[in-house]
C-alpha positions as a Markdown table, in Angstrom:
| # | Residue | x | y | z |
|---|---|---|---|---|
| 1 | Unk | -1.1 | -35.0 | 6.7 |
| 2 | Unk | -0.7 | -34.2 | 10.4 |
| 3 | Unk | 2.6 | -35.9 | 10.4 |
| 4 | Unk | 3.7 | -33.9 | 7.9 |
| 5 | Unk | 2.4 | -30.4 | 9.4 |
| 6 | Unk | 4.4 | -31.1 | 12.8 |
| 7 | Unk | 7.4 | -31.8 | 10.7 |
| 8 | Unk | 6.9 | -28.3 | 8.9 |
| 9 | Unk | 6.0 | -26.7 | 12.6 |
| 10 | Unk | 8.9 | -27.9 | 14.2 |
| 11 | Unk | 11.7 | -26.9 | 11.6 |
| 12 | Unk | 11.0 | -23.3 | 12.1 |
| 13 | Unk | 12.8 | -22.5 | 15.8 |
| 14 | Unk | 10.9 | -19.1 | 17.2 |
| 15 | Unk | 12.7 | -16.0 | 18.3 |
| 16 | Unk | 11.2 | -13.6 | 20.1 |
| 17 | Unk | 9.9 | -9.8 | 18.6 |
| 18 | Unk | 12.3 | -6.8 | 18.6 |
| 19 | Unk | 10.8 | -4.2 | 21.0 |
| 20 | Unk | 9.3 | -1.4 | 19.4 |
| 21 | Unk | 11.8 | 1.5 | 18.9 |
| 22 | Unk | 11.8 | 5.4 | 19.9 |
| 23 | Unk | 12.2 | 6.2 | 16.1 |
| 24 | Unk | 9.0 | 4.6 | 15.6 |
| 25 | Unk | 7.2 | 5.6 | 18.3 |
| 26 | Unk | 8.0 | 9.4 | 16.8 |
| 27 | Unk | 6.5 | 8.0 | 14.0 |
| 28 | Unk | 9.9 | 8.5 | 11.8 |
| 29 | Unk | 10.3 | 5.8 | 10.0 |
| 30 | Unk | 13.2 | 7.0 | 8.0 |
| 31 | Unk | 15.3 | 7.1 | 11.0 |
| 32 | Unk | 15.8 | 3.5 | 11.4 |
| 33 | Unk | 17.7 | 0.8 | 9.7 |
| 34 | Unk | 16.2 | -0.8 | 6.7 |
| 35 | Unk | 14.0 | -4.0 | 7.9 |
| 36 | Unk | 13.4 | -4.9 | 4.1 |
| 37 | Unk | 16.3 | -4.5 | 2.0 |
| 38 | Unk | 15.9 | -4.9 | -2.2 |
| 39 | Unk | 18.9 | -4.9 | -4.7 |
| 40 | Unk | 19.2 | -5.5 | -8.4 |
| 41 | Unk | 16.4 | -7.4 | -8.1 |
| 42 | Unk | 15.1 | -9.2 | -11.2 |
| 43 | Unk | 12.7 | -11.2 | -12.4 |
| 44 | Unk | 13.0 | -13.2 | -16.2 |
| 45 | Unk | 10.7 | -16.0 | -17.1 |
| 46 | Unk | 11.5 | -18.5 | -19.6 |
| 47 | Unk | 9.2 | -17.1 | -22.0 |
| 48 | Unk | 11.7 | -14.4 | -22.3 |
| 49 | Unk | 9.1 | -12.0 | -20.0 |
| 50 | Unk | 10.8 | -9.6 | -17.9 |
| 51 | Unk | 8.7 | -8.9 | -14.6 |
| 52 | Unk | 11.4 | -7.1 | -12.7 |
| 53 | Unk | 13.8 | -4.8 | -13.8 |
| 54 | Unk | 16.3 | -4.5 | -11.3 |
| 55 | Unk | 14.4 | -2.9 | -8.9 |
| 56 | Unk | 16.1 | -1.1 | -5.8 |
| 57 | Unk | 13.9 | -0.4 | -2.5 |
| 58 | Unk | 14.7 | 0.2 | 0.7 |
| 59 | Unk | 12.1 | -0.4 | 3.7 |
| 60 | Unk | 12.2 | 0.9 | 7.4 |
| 61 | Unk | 10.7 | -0.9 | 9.9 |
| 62 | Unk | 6.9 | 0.3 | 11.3 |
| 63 | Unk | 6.6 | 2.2 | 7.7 |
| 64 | Unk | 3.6 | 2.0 | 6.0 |
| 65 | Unk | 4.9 | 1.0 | 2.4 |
| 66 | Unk | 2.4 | 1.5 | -0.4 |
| 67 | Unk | 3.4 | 0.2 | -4.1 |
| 68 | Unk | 1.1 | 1.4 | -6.5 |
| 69 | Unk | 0.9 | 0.0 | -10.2 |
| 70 | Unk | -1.5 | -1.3 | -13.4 |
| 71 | Unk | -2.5 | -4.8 | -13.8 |
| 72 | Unk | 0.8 | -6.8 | -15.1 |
| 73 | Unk | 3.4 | -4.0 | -13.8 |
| 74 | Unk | 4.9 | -6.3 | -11.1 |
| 75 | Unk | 3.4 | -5.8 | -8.1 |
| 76 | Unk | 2.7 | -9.6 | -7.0 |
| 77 | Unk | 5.9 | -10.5 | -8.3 |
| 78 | Unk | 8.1 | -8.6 | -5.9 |
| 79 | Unk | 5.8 | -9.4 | -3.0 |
| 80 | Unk | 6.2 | -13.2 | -4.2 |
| 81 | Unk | 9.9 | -13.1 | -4.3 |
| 82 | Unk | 10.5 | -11.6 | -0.9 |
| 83 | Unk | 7.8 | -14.3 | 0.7 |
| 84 | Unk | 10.0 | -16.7 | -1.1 |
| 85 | Unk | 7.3 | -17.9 | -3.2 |
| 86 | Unk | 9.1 | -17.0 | -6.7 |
| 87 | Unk | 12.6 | -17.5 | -7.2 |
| 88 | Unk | 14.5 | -14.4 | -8.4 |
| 89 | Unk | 16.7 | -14.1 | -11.4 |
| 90 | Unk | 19.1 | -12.2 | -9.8 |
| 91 | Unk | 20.0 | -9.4 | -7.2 |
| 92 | Unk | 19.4 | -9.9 | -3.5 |
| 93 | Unk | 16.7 | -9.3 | -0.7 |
| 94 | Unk | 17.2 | -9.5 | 2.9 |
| 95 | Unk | 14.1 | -8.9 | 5.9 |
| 96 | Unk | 15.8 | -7.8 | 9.1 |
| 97 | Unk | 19.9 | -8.8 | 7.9 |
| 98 | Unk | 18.6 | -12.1 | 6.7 |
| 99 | Unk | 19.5 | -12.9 | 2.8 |
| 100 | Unk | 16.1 | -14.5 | 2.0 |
| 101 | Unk | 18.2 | -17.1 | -0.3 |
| 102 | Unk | 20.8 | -18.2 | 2.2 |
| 103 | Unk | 19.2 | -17.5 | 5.3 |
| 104 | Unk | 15.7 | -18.6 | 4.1 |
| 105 | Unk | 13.7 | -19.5 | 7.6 |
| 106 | Unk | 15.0 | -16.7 | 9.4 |
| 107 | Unk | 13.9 | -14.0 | 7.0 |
| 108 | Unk | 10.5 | -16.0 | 6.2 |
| 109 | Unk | 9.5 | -16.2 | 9.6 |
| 110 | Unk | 9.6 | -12.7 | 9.8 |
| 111 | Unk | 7.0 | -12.5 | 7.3 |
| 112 | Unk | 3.3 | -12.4 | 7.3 |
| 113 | Unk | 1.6 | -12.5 | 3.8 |
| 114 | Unk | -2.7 | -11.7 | 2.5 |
| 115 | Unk | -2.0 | -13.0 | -0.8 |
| 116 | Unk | -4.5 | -11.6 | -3.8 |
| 117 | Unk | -6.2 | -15.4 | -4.6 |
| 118 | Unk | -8.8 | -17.0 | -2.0 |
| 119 | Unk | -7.0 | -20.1 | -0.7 |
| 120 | Unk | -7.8 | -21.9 | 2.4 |
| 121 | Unk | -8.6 | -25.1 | 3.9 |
| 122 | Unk | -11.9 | -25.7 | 3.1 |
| 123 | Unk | -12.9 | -28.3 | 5.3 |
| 124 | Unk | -10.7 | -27.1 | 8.7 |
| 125 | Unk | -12.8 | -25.1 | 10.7 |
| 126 | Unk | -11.4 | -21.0 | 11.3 |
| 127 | Unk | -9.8 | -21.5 | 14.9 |
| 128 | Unk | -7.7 | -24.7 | 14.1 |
| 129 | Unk | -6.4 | -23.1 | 10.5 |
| 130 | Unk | -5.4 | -20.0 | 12.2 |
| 131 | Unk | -4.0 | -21.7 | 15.0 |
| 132 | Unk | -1.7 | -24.1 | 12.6 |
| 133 | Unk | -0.3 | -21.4 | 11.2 |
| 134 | Unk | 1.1 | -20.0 | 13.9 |
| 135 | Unk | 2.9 | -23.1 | 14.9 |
| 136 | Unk | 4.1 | -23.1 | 11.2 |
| 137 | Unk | 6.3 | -20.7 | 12.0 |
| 138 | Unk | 7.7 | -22.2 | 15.8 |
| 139 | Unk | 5.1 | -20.1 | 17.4 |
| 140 | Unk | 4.5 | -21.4 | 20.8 |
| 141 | Unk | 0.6 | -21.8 | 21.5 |
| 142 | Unk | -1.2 | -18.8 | 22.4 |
| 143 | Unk | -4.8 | -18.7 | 22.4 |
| 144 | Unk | -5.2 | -15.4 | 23.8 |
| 145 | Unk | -3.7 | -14.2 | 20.5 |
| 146 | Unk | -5.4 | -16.3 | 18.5 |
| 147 | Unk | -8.6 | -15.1 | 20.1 |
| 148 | Unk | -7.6 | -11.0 | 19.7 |
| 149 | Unk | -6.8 | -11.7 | 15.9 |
| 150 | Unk | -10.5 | -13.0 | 15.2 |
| 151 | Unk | -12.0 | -10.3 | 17.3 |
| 152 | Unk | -10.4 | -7.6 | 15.4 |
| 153 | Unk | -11.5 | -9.4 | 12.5 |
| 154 | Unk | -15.0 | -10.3 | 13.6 |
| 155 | Unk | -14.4 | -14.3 | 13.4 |
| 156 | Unk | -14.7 | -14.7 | 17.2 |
| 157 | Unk | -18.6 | -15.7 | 16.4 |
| 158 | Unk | -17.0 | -17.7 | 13.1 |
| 159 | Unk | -14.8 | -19.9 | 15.1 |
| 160 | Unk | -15.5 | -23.4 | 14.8 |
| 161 | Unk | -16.8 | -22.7 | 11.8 |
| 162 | Unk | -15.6 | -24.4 | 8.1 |
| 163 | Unk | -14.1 | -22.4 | 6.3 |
| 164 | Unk | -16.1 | -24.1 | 3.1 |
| 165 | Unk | -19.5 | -22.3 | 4.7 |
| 166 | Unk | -18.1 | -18.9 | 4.9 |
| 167 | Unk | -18.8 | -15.8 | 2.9 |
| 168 | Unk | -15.9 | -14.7 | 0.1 |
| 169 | Unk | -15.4 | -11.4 | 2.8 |
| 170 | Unk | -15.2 | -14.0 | 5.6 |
| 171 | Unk | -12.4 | -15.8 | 3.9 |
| 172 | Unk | -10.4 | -12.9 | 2.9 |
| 173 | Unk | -10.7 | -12.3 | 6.9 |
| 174 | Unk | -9.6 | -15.8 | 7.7 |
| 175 | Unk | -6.2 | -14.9 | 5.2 |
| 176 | Unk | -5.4 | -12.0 | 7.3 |
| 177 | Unk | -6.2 | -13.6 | 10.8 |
| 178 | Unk | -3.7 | -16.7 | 9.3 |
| 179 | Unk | -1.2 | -14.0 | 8.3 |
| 180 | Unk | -0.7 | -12.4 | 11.6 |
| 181 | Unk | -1.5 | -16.0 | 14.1 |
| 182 | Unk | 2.6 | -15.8 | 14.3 |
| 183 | Unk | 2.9 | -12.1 | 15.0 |
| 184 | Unk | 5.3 | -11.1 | 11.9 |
| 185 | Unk | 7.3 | -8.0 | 11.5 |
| 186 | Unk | 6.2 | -7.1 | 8.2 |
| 187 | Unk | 2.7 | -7.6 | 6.8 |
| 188 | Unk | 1.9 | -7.9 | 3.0 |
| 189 | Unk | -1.0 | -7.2 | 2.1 |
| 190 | Unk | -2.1 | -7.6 | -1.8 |
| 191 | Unk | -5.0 | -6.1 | -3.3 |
| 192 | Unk | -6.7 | -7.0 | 0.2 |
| 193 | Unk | -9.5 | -5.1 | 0.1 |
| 194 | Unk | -10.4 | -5.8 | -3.6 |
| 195 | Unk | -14.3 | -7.0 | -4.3 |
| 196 | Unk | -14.6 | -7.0 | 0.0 |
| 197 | Unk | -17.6 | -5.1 | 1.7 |
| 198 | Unk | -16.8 | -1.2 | 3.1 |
| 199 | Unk | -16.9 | -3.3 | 6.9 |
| 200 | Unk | -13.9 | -5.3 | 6.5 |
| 201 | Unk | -12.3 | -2.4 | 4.7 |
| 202 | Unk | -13.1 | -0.5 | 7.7 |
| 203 | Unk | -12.0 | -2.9 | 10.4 |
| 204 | Unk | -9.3 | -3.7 | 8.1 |
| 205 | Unk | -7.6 | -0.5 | 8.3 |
| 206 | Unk | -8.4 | 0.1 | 11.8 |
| 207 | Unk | -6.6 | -3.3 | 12.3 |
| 208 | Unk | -3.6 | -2.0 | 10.1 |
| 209 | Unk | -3.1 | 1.8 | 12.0 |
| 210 | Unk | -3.0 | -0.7 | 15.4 |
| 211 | Unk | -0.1 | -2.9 | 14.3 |
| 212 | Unk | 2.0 | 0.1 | 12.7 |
| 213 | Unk | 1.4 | 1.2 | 16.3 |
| 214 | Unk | 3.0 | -2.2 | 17.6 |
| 215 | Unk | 6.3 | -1.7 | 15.2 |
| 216 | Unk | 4.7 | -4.2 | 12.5 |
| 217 | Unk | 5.9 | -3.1 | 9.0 |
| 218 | Unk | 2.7 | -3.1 | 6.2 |
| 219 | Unk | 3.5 | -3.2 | 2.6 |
| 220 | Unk | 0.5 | -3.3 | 0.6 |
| 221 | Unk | -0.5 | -3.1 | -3.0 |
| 222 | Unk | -3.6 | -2.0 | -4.0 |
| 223 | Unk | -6.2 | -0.2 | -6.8 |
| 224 | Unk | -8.1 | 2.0 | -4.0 |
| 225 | Unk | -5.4 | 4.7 | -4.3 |
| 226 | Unk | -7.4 | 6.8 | -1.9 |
| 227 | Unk | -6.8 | 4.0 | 0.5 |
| 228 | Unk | -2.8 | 4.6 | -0.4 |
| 229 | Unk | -3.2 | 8.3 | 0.1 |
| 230 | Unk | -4.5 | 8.0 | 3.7 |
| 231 | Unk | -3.1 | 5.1 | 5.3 |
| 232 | Unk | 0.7 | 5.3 | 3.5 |
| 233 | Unk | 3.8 | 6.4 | 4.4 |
| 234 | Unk | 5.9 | 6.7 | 1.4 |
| 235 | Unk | 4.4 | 5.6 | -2.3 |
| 236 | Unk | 6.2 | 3.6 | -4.9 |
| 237 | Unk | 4.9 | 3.2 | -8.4 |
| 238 | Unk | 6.2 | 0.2 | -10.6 |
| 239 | Unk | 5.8 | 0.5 | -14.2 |
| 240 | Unk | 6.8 | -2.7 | -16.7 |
| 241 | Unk | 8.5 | -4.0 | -13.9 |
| 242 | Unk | 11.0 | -1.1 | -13.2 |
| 243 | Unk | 10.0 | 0.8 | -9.9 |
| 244 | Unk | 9.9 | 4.7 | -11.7 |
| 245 | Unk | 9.5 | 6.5 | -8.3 |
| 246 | Unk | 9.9 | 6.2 | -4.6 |
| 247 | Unk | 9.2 | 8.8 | -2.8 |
| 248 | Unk | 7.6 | 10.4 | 0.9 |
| 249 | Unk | 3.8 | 10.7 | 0.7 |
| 250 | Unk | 4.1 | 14.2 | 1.8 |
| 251 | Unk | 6.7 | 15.6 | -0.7 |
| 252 | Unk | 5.1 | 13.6 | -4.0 |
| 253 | Unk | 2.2 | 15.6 | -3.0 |
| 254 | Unk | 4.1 | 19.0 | -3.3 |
| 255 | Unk | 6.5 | 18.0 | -6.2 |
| 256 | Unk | 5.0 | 16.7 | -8.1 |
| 257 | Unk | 0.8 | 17.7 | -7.2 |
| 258 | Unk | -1.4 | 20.5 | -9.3 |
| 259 | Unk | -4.1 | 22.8 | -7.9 |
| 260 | Unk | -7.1 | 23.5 | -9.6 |
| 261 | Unk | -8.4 | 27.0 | -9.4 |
| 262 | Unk | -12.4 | 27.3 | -10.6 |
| 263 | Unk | -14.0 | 30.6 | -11.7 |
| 264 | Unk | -17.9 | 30.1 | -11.4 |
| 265 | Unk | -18.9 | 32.8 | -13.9 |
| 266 | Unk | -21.8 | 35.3 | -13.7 |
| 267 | Unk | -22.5 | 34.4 | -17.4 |
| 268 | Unk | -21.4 | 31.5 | -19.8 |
| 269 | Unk | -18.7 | 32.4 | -22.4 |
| 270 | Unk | -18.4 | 31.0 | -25.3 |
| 271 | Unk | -14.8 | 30.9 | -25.9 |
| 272 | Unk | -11.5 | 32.4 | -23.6 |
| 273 | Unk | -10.8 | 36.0 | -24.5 |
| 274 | Unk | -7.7 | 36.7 | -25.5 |
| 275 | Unk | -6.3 | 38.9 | -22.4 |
| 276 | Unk | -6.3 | 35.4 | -20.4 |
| 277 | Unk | -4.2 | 33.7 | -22.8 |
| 278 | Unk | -1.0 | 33.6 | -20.9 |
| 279 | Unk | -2.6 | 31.6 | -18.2 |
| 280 | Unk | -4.4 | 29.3 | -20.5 |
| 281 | Unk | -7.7 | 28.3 | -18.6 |
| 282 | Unk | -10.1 | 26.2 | -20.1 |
| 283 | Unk | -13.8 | 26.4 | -20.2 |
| 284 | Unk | -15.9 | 24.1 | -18.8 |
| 285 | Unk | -19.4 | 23.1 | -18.0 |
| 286 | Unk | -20.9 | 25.0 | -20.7 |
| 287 | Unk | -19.0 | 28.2 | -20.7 |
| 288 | Unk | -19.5 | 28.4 | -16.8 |
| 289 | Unk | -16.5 | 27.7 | -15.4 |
| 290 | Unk | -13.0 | 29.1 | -16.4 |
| 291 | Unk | -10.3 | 26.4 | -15.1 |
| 292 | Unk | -6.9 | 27.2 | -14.1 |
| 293 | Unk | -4.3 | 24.2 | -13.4 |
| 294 | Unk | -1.0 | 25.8 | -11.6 |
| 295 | Unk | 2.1 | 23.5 | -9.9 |
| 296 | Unk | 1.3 | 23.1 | -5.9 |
| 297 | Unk | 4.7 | 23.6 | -5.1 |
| 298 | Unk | 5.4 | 27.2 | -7.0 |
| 299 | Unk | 6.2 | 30.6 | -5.5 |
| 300 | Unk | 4.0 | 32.3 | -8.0 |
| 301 | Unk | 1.0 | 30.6 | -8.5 |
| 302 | Unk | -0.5 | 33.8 | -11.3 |
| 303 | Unk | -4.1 | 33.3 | -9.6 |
| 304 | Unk | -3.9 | 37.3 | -8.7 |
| 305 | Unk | -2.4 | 38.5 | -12.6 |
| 306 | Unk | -5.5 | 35.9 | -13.7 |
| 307 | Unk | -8.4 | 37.3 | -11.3 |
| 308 | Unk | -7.0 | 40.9 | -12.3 |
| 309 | Unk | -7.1 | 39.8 | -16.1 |
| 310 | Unk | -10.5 | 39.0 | -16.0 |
| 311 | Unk | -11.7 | 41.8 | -13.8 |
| 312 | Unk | -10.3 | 43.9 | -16.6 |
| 313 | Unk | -11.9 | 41.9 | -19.5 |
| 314 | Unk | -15.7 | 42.8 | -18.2 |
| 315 | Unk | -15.7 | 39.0 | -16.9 |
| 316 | Unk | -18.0 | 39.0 | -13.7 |
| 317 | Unk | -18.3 | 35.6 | -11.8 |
| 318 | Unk | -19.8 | 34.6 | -8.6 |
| 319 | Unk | -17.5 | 32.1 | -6.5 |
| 320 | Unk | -13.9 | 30.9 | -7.1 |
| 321 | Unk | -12.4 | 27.7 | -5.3 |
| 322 | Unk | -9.5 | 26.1 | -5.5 |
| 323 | Unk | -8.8 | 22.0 | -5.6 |
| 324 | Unk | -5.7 | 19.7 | -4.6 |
| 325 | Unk | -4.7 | 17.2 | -6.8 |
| 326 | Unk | -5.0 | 13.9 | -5.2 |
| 327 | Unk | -2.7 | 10.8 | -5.2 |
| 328 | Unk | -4.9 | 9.6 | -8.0 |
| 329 | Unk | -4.3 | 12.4 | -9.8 |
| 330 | Unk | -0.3 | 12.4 | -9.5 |
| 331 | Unk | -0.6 | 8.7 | -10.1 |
| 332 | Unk | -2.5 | 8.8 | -13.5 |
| 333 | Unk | 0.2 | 11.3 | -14.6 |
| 334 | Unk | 3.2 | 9.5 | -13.8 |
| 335 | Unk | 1.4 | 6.6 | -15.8 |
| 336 | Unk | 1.2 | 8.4 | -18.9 |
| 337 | Unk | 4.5 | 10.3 | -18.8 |
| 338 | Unk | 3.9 | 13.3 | -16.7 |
| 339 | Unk | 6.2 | 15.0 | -14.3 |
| 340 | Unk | 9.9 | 13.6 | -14.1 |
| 341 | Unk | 10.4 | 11.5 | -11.0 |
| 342 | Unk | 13.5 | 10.4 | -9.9 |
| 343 | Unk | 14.7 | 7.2 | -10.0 |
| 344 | Unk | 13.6 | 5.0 | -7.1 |
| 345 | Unk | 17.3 | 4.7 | -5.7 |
| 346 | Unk | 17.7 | 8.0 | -5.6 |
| 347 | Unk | 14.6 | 8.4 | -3.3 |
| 348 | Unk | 14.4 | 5.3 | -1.8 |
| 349 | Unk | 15.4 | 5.7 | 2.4 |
C-alpha cells in the first residue's frame, strides 16, 4: 500500500502556481483567458442514456462558476469528466491549455475536487490523509499549509484524529482540506454544503471568498440557490444534460428577473374590478392584497397608470411595496419553460 502511494506521488512532477493577475485583482474575470475550456462535450452511456448534450462552457480563471440544475440534469457528470473520473463520449476539455485526454497529469494536477459522496480513509488519522494528498500531486511537503487548511476548516483540534471517529460535517471538512493540501487552480465543489451544519457552511464560504482572493477558480454545484446568488459570478443552468443558459449573475437578474409590486388594501375585495384589467393583478391573502408582477428590466413598469386606476376605482389601501425576484425565482422559471435564454455559447465568456 505505501509502496504503491509513493509510486502514485512521484509520477506527478509539481510546477509552481501562476501569480495572481491584475484582471483578477479588479475582480474581472471576463477579461482573462479561459482557465477551463469545454467543447462539444458529450456524455452517452451504454444503456443508450444521454448525460451530456454537447455542452459548450467557457471558464476564466478566479471566477466564481455556479451550475445550477435538478437531480439527474448533469451536473456531476460534467464535473466528473473534467476531474477525469468519467470518460467522455466526445468533444474536448482542456484546464489551463492542457487537453485533459492527451495531457492528462498536467491538467489534473491543476485540479482540486469536494466530490458529493463521503469517502475517506477511515482508519488514517486527518493530518496524514491530508498531507498524502498533497504529495499525490508532486507537492513538495509543507506543513505550514497543511496546518492553515485545517485551521480554516476547524480540524487543527481534529488532527491526529481517525477519520472513522469523526462527525459526517467533520468529514465533509476533511474532503475539502484533502482538495486544497496541493493548492489547485480550480476548486470543485459538488453539493458541498448539502445535509452540513450552518458552521461549516459559514466557514466554508468564508474559506471560498479567501481563495477567489488568491486567483483559485471555484465551480460549484449546488441546491441552496441563495448560496449561488451571493457567492457567484456568472450562473449556468443544465437541463437533460444540455447547458440552456450561461449567463453574468448581474444581467440574468435584469433580463430575465420580475418585480412584485403589493397593494395592502384598506378593505378586502372580493374579486379585481374591471378598470384594473389591463394590468392583471391578482388577489391575494383574502382579498387583501392586489399583486402586480412587471419585467425588472422595462422602461415602463405601469405601476403609476395601476396606482391611478385604483385611486379612481374608490380602492383605498394602506401600504404598497415592491419585491425583486430572486435567483430562485428566475431559476424555477427557466425550469418550467419561462423566459427565452440564449444558448449557452452564445453567452458563455
Amino acid at each position: 500500500m505505501a509502496t504503491s502511494k509513493l509510486k502514485a506521488a512521484a509520477s506527478l512532477r509539481q510546477r509552481p502556481r501562476a501569480p495572481i493577475s491584475a484582471a483578477h485583482k479588479s475582480g474581472d474575470a471576463t477579461a482573462l483567458a479561459p482557465i477551463l475550456a469545454i467543447s462539444g462535450l458529450t456524455k452517452t452511456y451504454a444503456s443508450g442514456l444521454t448525460a451530456l448534450d454537447h455542452v459548450d462552457l467557457s471558464i476564466g480563471k478566479g471566477e466564481i462558476f455556479a451550475l445550477l440544475g435538478p437531480n439527474g440534469a448533469g451536473k456531476t457528470t460534467l464535473i466528473s469528466i473534467v476531474c477525469g473520473i468519467v470518460t467522455a463520449s466526445g468533444g474536448s476539455v482542456s484546464v489551463a491549455g492542457h487537453d485533459i485526454a492527451r495531457d492528462y497529469r498536467q491538467a489534473r494536477y491543476r485540479i482540486g475536487l469536494v466530490p458529493q459522496e463521503l469517502s475517506t480513509d477511515a482508519f488514517e488519522r486527518v493530518i496524514d490523509t491530508v498531507t498524502f494528498s498533497r504529495g499525490l500531486f508532486g507537492r513538495k511537503p509543507n506543513p505550514a499549509h497543511i496546518e492553515q487548511v485545517l485551521r480554516d476548516l476547524s480540524l487543527w483540534d481534529k488532527r491526529d484524529a481517525k477519520i472513522m471517529a469523526l462527525s459526517g460535517g467533520m468529514k465533509r471538512r476533511v474532503l475539502i482540506a484533502k482538495a486544497l493540501a496541493h493548492e489547485p487552480e480550480i476548486l470543485f465543489l459538488d453539493e458541498p454544503t448539502a445535509g452540513v451544519d450552518v458552521e461549516l457552511r459559514r466557514d466554508m464560504w468564508a474559506l471560498v471568498r479567501r481563495l477567489r482572493d488568491q486567483g483559485t477558480t471555484i465551480i460549484l454545484t449546488t441546491h441552496y440557490i441563495e448560496e449561488a446568488e451571493e457567492m457567484a459570478d456568472r450562473v449556468g443552468v443544465i437541463l437533460k444534460g444540455r447547458l440552456i443558459l450561461v449567463e453574468d449573475k448581474a444581467t440574468l437578474m435584469r433580463k430575465l428577473g420580475k418585480r412584485t409590486l403589493t397593494v395592502s388594501l384598506a378593505e378586502p375585495l372580493d374579486a379585481v374590478p374591471a378598470a384594473l384589467a389591463d394590468w392583471a393583478p391578482v388577489l391575494k391573502d383574502g382579498g387583501h392584497e392586489l399583486e402586480y408582477v412587471f419585467e425588472a428590466g422595462q422602461e415602463r413598469t405601469g405601476i403609476a397608470g395601476l396606482l391611478r386606476a385604483i385611486g379612481d376605482a374608490g380602492i383605498a389601501y394602506k401600504d404598497i411595496n415592491t419585491r425583486q425576484s430572486s435567483l430562485e425565482d428566475i431559476f424555477v422559471g427557466l425550469l418550467h419553460g419561462e423566459g427565452q435564454p440564449a444558448r449557452a455559447q452564445d453567452v458563455a465568456a
